[in-house]
């Protein structure tokens, strides 16, 4: 179905609840890969059980502000042999005429893994692989494809995303994060194989530094990494943007090296209605856009969100102008 044109900071669609938008330009058109929030009466907790998503829809539009098309269900939990629950924030990438949807879900042991599904069209439907990506864990995959065509996945999220449970290299269900005065946990990154279905090496932890060159501390909740990584390149710098989680901001750090270390720079988006904040950044016809979500459509229900967009601008020194969502 196709909806009317949408202005900046308005929900892209209102007939379903959407969140965690991953925006890309494929074939001259903007495609948005969000998660699909569902209404339910289940428990709400820090483990994220309220985010009980079961499928994905793909949205697209000719340009920001143009009518939005919902292409319908692109992938459902029931079609994924290895997955048991919670299709959380996805991402997509294109290579050699195929489109790849990367997504997290709990396996049958309740451990978050990352899967991949393939289509010949950007809107899907997507056919999932029989098993998750070997060596994958946690949530929030974000794939950056460089100018040479190499693809890198950044991923990871704390608390319900289980990232702190992997600090020793294997899953520890009792694992906890570092003490407030210790270095914060960073996202992970790995080069993908040429067929986009596996890691070329063990995922590396990405370090985020403060202005003095020291790693951000776990207690620095205004700046430390929580979830939702995204990579884009502007001029000659890589921008790693992410959610601070508990302080509800989208912030960013920069580096001349894709694997970092990155140096913290500032806030992209101030807190929105709802607990979570999650985003993507895409360039379209020489302008940059931030796609994000809030809970305004549901009147503030944390697990019933809506995807929006707004223009993103840079200062002359390459820093990003902080966006006020309202």
Coordinates of C-alpha atoms in Angstrom, one line a residue:
X1 CA 0.0 0.0 0.0
X2 CA 1.1 3.6 -0.6
X3 CA 0.5 6.4 1.9
X4 CA 0.4 10.2 1.3
X5 CA 3.5 12.4 1.3
X6 CA 5.2 12.9 4.7
X7 CA 6.9 16.0 6.0
X8 CA 10.1 15.8 8.1
X9 CA 9.5 14.7 11.7
X10 CA 6.2 13.0 10.9
X11 CA 5.6 9.2 11.0
X12 CA 6.4 7.7 7.6
X13 CA 3.5 5.3 8.1
X14 CA 0.6 5.1 10.6
X15 CA -1.1 1.9 9.7
X16 CA 1.5 -0.2 11.5
X17 CA 4.0 0.6 14.2
X18 CA 7.6 0.8 13.0
X19 CA 11.0 1.3 14.7
X20 CA 14.8 1.1 14.2
X21 CA 14.9 2.4 10.6
X22 CA 17.8 1.4 8.4
X23 CA 17.7 3.6 5.3
X24 CA 19.5 3.0 2.0
X25 CA 19.4 4.2 -1.6
X26 CA 19.0 1.4 -4.0
X27 CA 18.4 2.0 -7.7
X28 CA 17.8 5.8 -7.1
X29 CA 15.1 5.1 -4.5
X30 CA 15.1 5.3 -0.7
X31 CA 14.4 2.0 1.0
X32 CA 13.8 1.8 4.7
X33 CA 14.2 -1.4 6.6
X34 CA 12.5 -1.0 10.0
X35 CA 11.5 -3.4 12.7
X36 CA 7.7 -4.0 13.1
X37 CA 6.3 -3.3 16.6
X38 CA 3.3 -5.3 17.7
X39 CA 0.6 -4.5 20.3
X40 CA 0.4 -7.0 23.2
X41 CA -0.2 -7.2 26.9
X42 CA 3.0 -8.9 27.8
X43 CA 5.6 -7.9 30.4
X44 CA 7.8 -4.8 30.2
X45 CA 11.3 -5.1 31.6
X46 CA 15.0 -4.2 31.1
X47 CA 15.5 -7.4 29.2
X48 CA 13.3 -6.0 26.4
X49 CA 10.6 -8.7 26.4
X50 CA 8.1 -6.0 25.4
X51 CA 9.8 -5.7 22.0
X52 CA 8.2 -8.9 20.7
X53 CA 8.5 -8.3 17.0
X54 CA 7.7 -11.2 14.6
X55 CA 8.3 -9.9 11.1
X56 CA 9.7 -7.2 8.8
X57 CA 8.1 -4.8 6.3
X58 CA 10.1 -2.8 3.8
X59 CA 9.1 0.8 3.1
X60 CA 10.2 2.9 0.1
X61 CA 9.8 6.3 -1.4
X62 CA 11.1 8.2 -4.4
X63 CA 12.6 10.9 -2.2
X64 CA 12.3 12.4 1.3
X65 CA 8.7 13.9 1.4
X66 CA 7.4 11.7 -1.3
X67 CA 4.6 9.1 -0.8
X68 CA 5.7 6.1 1.2
X69 CA 5.0 2.5 -0.1
X70 CA 4.7 -0.4 2.4
X71 CA 5.7 -3.4 0.4
X72 CA 4.2 -5.8 2.9
X73 CA 5.7 -8.6 4.9
X74 CA 9.2 -9.3 3.7
X75 CA 10.2 -12.0 6.3
X76 CA 8.5 -13.7 9.2
X77 CA 9.8 -15.4 12.3
X78 CA 8.1 -18.7 11.3
X79 CA 10.2 -18.8 8.1
X80 CA 13.5 -18.8 10.0
X81 CA 14.5 -22.3 11.1
X82 CA 17.0 -21.3 13.8
X83 CA 15.1 -18.4 15.4
X84 CA 12.6 -18.5 18.3
X85 CA 11.6 -14.9 19.0
X86 CA 12.2 -11.2 18.7
X87 CA 13.1 -10.0 15.3
X88 CA 14.8 -6.8 16.4
X89 CA 16.5 -4.0 14.4
X90 CA 17.6 -5.1 10.9
X91 CA 19.8 -3.7 8.2
X92 CA 20.2 -4.4 4.5
X93 CA 23.0 -4.3 1.8
X94 CA 23.3 -4.9 -1.9
X95 CA 25.9 -6.8 -3.8
X96 CA 26.1 -8.3 -7.3
X97 CA 22.4 -7.9 -8.0
X98 CA 21.2 -9.4 -4.7
X99 CA 19.9 -7.8 -1.6
X100 CA 20.8 -9.0 1.9
X101 CA 18.7 -8.5 5.0
X102 CA 20.6 -8.9 8.2
X103 CA 18.7 -9.3 11.4
X104 CA 19.0 -10.3 15.1
X105 CA 16.8 -12.9 16.8
X106 CA 16.9 -15.3 19.7
X107 CA 18.0 -18.8 18.8
X108 CA 16.3 -21.8 20.4
X109 CA 18.5 -21.4 23.5
X110 CA 17.4 -17.8 24.0
X111 CA 20.7 -16.4 22.8
X112 CA 20.7 -13.5 20.3
X113 CA 22.3 -14.3 17.0
X114 CA 22.5 -12.5 13.7
X115 CA 21.0 -14.0 10.6
X116 CA 20.9 -13.2 6.9
X117 CA 18.2 -13.5 4.3
X118 CA 18.5 -13.0 0.5
X119 CA 16.3 -11.5 -2.2
X120 CA 16.6 -10.4 -5.8
X121 CA 14.6 -7.3 -5.1
X122 CA 15.3 -4.6 -2.5
X123 CA 11.7 -4.9 -1.1
X124 CA 12.0 -8.7 -0.8
X125 CA 10.5 -11.1 0.1
X126 CA 13.7 -12.5 1.6
X127 CA 14.7 -16.1 1.9
X128 CA 16.6 -16.8 5.2
X129 CA 19.6 -19.0 5.5
X130 CA 19.0 -22.2 7.5
X131 CA 21.3 -21.1 10.3
X132 CA 22.6 -17.9 11.8
X133 CA 25.9 -16.4 10.9
X134 CA 28.7 -18.5 12.5
X135 CA 30.4 -16.5 15.3
X136 CA 27.6 -13.9 15.5
X137 CA 26.0 -12.7 18.7
X138 CA 24.1 -9.8 20.2
X139 CA 21.9 -7.4 18.2
X140 CA 21.7 -4.4 15.9
X141 CA 23.6 -5.4 12.8
X142 CA 24.7 -2.4 10.6
X143 CA 26.5 -3.1 7.3
X144 CA 28.9 -0.5 5.8
X145 CA 30.0 -1.1 2.2
X146 CA 33.1 0.8 1.2
X147 CA 34.1 2.3 -2.1
X148 CA 35.8 -0.9 -3.2
X149 CA 32.7 -3.1 -2.4
X150 CA 34.0 -4.6 0.8
X151 CA 31.2 -5.0 3.4
X152 CA 31.7 -4.7 7.1
X153 CA 29.2 -5.4 9.9
X154 CA 29.0 -3.4 13.1
X155 CA 26.8 -4.8 15.8
X156 CA 26.1 -5.1 19.5
X157 CA 23.8 -3.9 22.3
X158 CA 23.8 -4.0 26.1
X159 CA 21.2 -5.3 28.5
X160 CA 18.6 -7.2 26.5
X161 CA 21.1 -7.3 23.6
X162 CA 23.4 -9.4 25.7
X163 CA 26.7 -7.8 24.6
X164 CA 28.1 -7.7 28.1
X165 CA 27.6 -11.5 28.3
X166 CA 30.2 -12.0 25.6
X167 CA 33.2 -10.3 27.2
X168 CA 35.1 -13.5 27.7
X169 CA 34.6 -14.7 24.1
X170 CA 31.7 -17.1 24.8
X171 CA 28.2 -16.6 26.2
X172 CA 28.1 -16.2 29.9
X173 CA 24.4 -15.9 31.1
X174 CA 25.7 -14.3 34.3
X175 CA 28.0 -11.8 32.6
X176 CA 27.7 -8.2 33.7
X177 CA 29.1 -5.0 32.4
X178 CA 32.3 -3.4 33.7
X179 CA 32.4 -1.2 36.8
X180 CA 31.6 2.5 36.2
X181 CA 35.2 3.5 36.4
X182 CA 36.3 0.9 33.9
X183 CA 36.5 1.2 30.1
X184 CA 33.0 0.9 28.5
X185 CA 32.1 -2.0 26.2
X186 CA 32.3 -1.1 22.6
X187 CA 30.4 -2.4 19.5
X188 CA 31.9 -5.2 17.5
X189 CA 32.9 -5.1 13.8
X190 CA 33.9 -7.7 11.2
X191 CA 34.6 -7.9 7.5
X192 CA 32.0 -9.9 5.7
X193 CA 32.8 -12.7 3.2
X194 CA 32.3 -12.1 -0.5
X195 CA 29.0 -13.9 -0.4
X196 CA 27.8 -11.7 2.5
X197 CA 26.9 -14.7 4.7
X198 CA 29.8 -15.0 7.1
X199 CA 32.6 -13.2 9.0
X200 CA 36.1 -13.2 7.6
X201 CA 37.6 -12.9 11.0
X202 CA 36.6 -12.9 14.7
X203 CA 34.7 -9.7 15.4
X204 CA 36.8 -6.9 16.9
X205 CA 35.8 -4.5 19.7
X206 CA 35.6 -0.9 18.6
X207 CA 37.1 1.5 21.1
X208 CA 35.6 5.0 21.6
X209 CA 37.8 7.6 23.2
X210 CA 37.2 10.9 25.0
X211 CA 38.8 14.2 24.2
X212 CA 41.9 13.3 26.1
X213 CA 42.4 10.0 24.2
X214 CA 41.2 7.8 27.0
X215 CA 38.5 5.2 26.5
X216 CA 35.1 6.3 27.5
X217 CA 34.1 4.8 30.9
X218 CA 31.2 2.5 31.6
X219 CA 29.7 5.1 34.0
X220 CA 29.8 7.9 31.4
X221 CA 26.2 7.2 30.3
X222 CA 26.0 10.5 28.5
X223 CA 28.6 9.3 25.9
X224 CA 29.3 5.6 26.2
X225 CA 28.0 3.1 23.7
X226 CA 24.8 1.3 24.5
X227 CA 23.3 0.0 21.1
X228 CA 22.3 0.8 17.6
X229 CA 25.7 1.4 15.7
X230 CA 25.7 3.1 12.3
X231 CA 28.6 3.9 10.1
X232 CA 28.7 6.6 7.4
X233 CA 31.6 8.4 5.7
X234 CA 31.7 12.2 5.3
X235 CA 34.7 13.8 3.6
X236 CA 37.6 11.7 4.8
X237 CA 36.2 10.6 8.2
X238 CA 34.2 7.6 9.3
X239 CA 31.3 8.6 11.6
X240 CA 30.2 6.0 14.2
X241 CA 26.8 7.0 15.6
X242 CA 24.9 5.1 18.3
X243 CA 22.4 5.3 21.1
X244 CA 23.5 6.0 24.7
X245 CA 20.5 3.9 25.9
X246 CA 19.9 5.0 29.5
X247 CA 20.3 8.7 28.6
X248 CA 18.3 8.4 25.4
X249 CA 20.6 10.3 23.0
X250 CA 21.9 9.6 19.6
X251 CA 25.6 10.6 19.6
X252 CA 28.6 10.1 17.4
X253 CA 32.4 9.6 17.2
X254 CA 34.8 9.9 14.3
X255 CA 37.9 8.2 13.1
X256 CA 40.2 8.0 10.0
X257 CA 40.2 4.2 10.3
X258 CA 37.1 2.2 10.0
X259 CA 38.1 -0.1 12.9
X260 CA 38.9 3.0 15.0
X261 CA 39.7 4.0 17.6
X262 CA 36.9 6.6 17.4
X263 CA 36.9 9.9 19.2
X264 CA 33.6 11.1 20.7
X265 CA 32.3 14.3 19.1
X266 CA 28.8 15.2 20.3
X267 CA 25.0 14.7 20.2
X268 CA 23.1 14.1 16.9
X269 CA 19.6 13.9 18.2
X270 CA 18.2 14.9 21.6
X271 CA 15.9 12.5 23.5
X272 CA 12.7 11.5 21.9
X273 CA 9.3 10.4 23.3
X274 CA 9.8 6.8 24.4
X275 CA 12.7 4.9 26.1
X276 CA 14.6 3.7 23.0
X277 CA 16.3 5.8 20.2
X278 CA 17.6 4.2 17.1
X279 CA 18.6 5.6 13.7
X280 CA 20.4 5.5 10.3
X281 CA 22.0 8.2 8.2
X282 CA 21.8 8.3 4.4
X283 CA 22.9 10.6 1.6
X284 CA 20.3 11.3 -1.1
X285 CA 20.9 13.8 -4.0
X286 CA 23.7 15.7 -2.1
X287 CA 21.7 16.1 1.1
X288 CA 22.1 14.0 4.3
X289 CA 19.1 12.6 6.2
X290 CA 18.6 11.1 9.6
X291 CA 16.0 8.4 9.9
X292 CA 14.9 7.8 13.5
X293 CA 11.9 6.7 15.6
X294 CA 9.9 7.8 18.6
X295 CA 6.7 6.7 20.4
X296 CA 4.6 9.7 19.5
X297 CA 2.1 7.7 17.4
X298 CA 1.1 5.5 20.3
X299 CA 1.0 8.4 22.8
X300 CA 4.3 7.3 24.5
X301 CA 4.1 3.5 24.6
X302 CA 7.7 2.4 24.6
X303 CA 7.3 -0.7 22.4
X304 CA 4.9 1.0 19.9
X305 CA 7.0 3.3 17.8
X306 CA 7.0 5.2 14.5
X307 CA 9.7 5.9 12.0
X308 CA 10.5 9.5 11.0
X309 CA 13.1 11.4 9.1
X310 CA 14.7 14.8 9.1
X311 CA 17.6 16.6 7.3
X312 CA 21.0 16.3 8.9
X313 CA 23.6 19.1 8.4
X314 CA 27.3 19.6 9.1
X315 CA 29.2 22.5 10.4
X316 CA 32.2 23.7 8.3
X317 CA 34.6 21.7 10.6
X318 CA 32.7 18.4 9.9
X319 CA 30.8 18.3 13.2
X320 CA 27.1 17.5 13.1
X321 CA 24.5 20.1 14.0
X322 CA 22.5 18.7 16.9
X323 CA 18.9 18.1 16.0
X324 CA 15.9 18.9 18.2
X325 CA 13.1 16.4 17.4
X326 CA 10.2 18.6 18.5

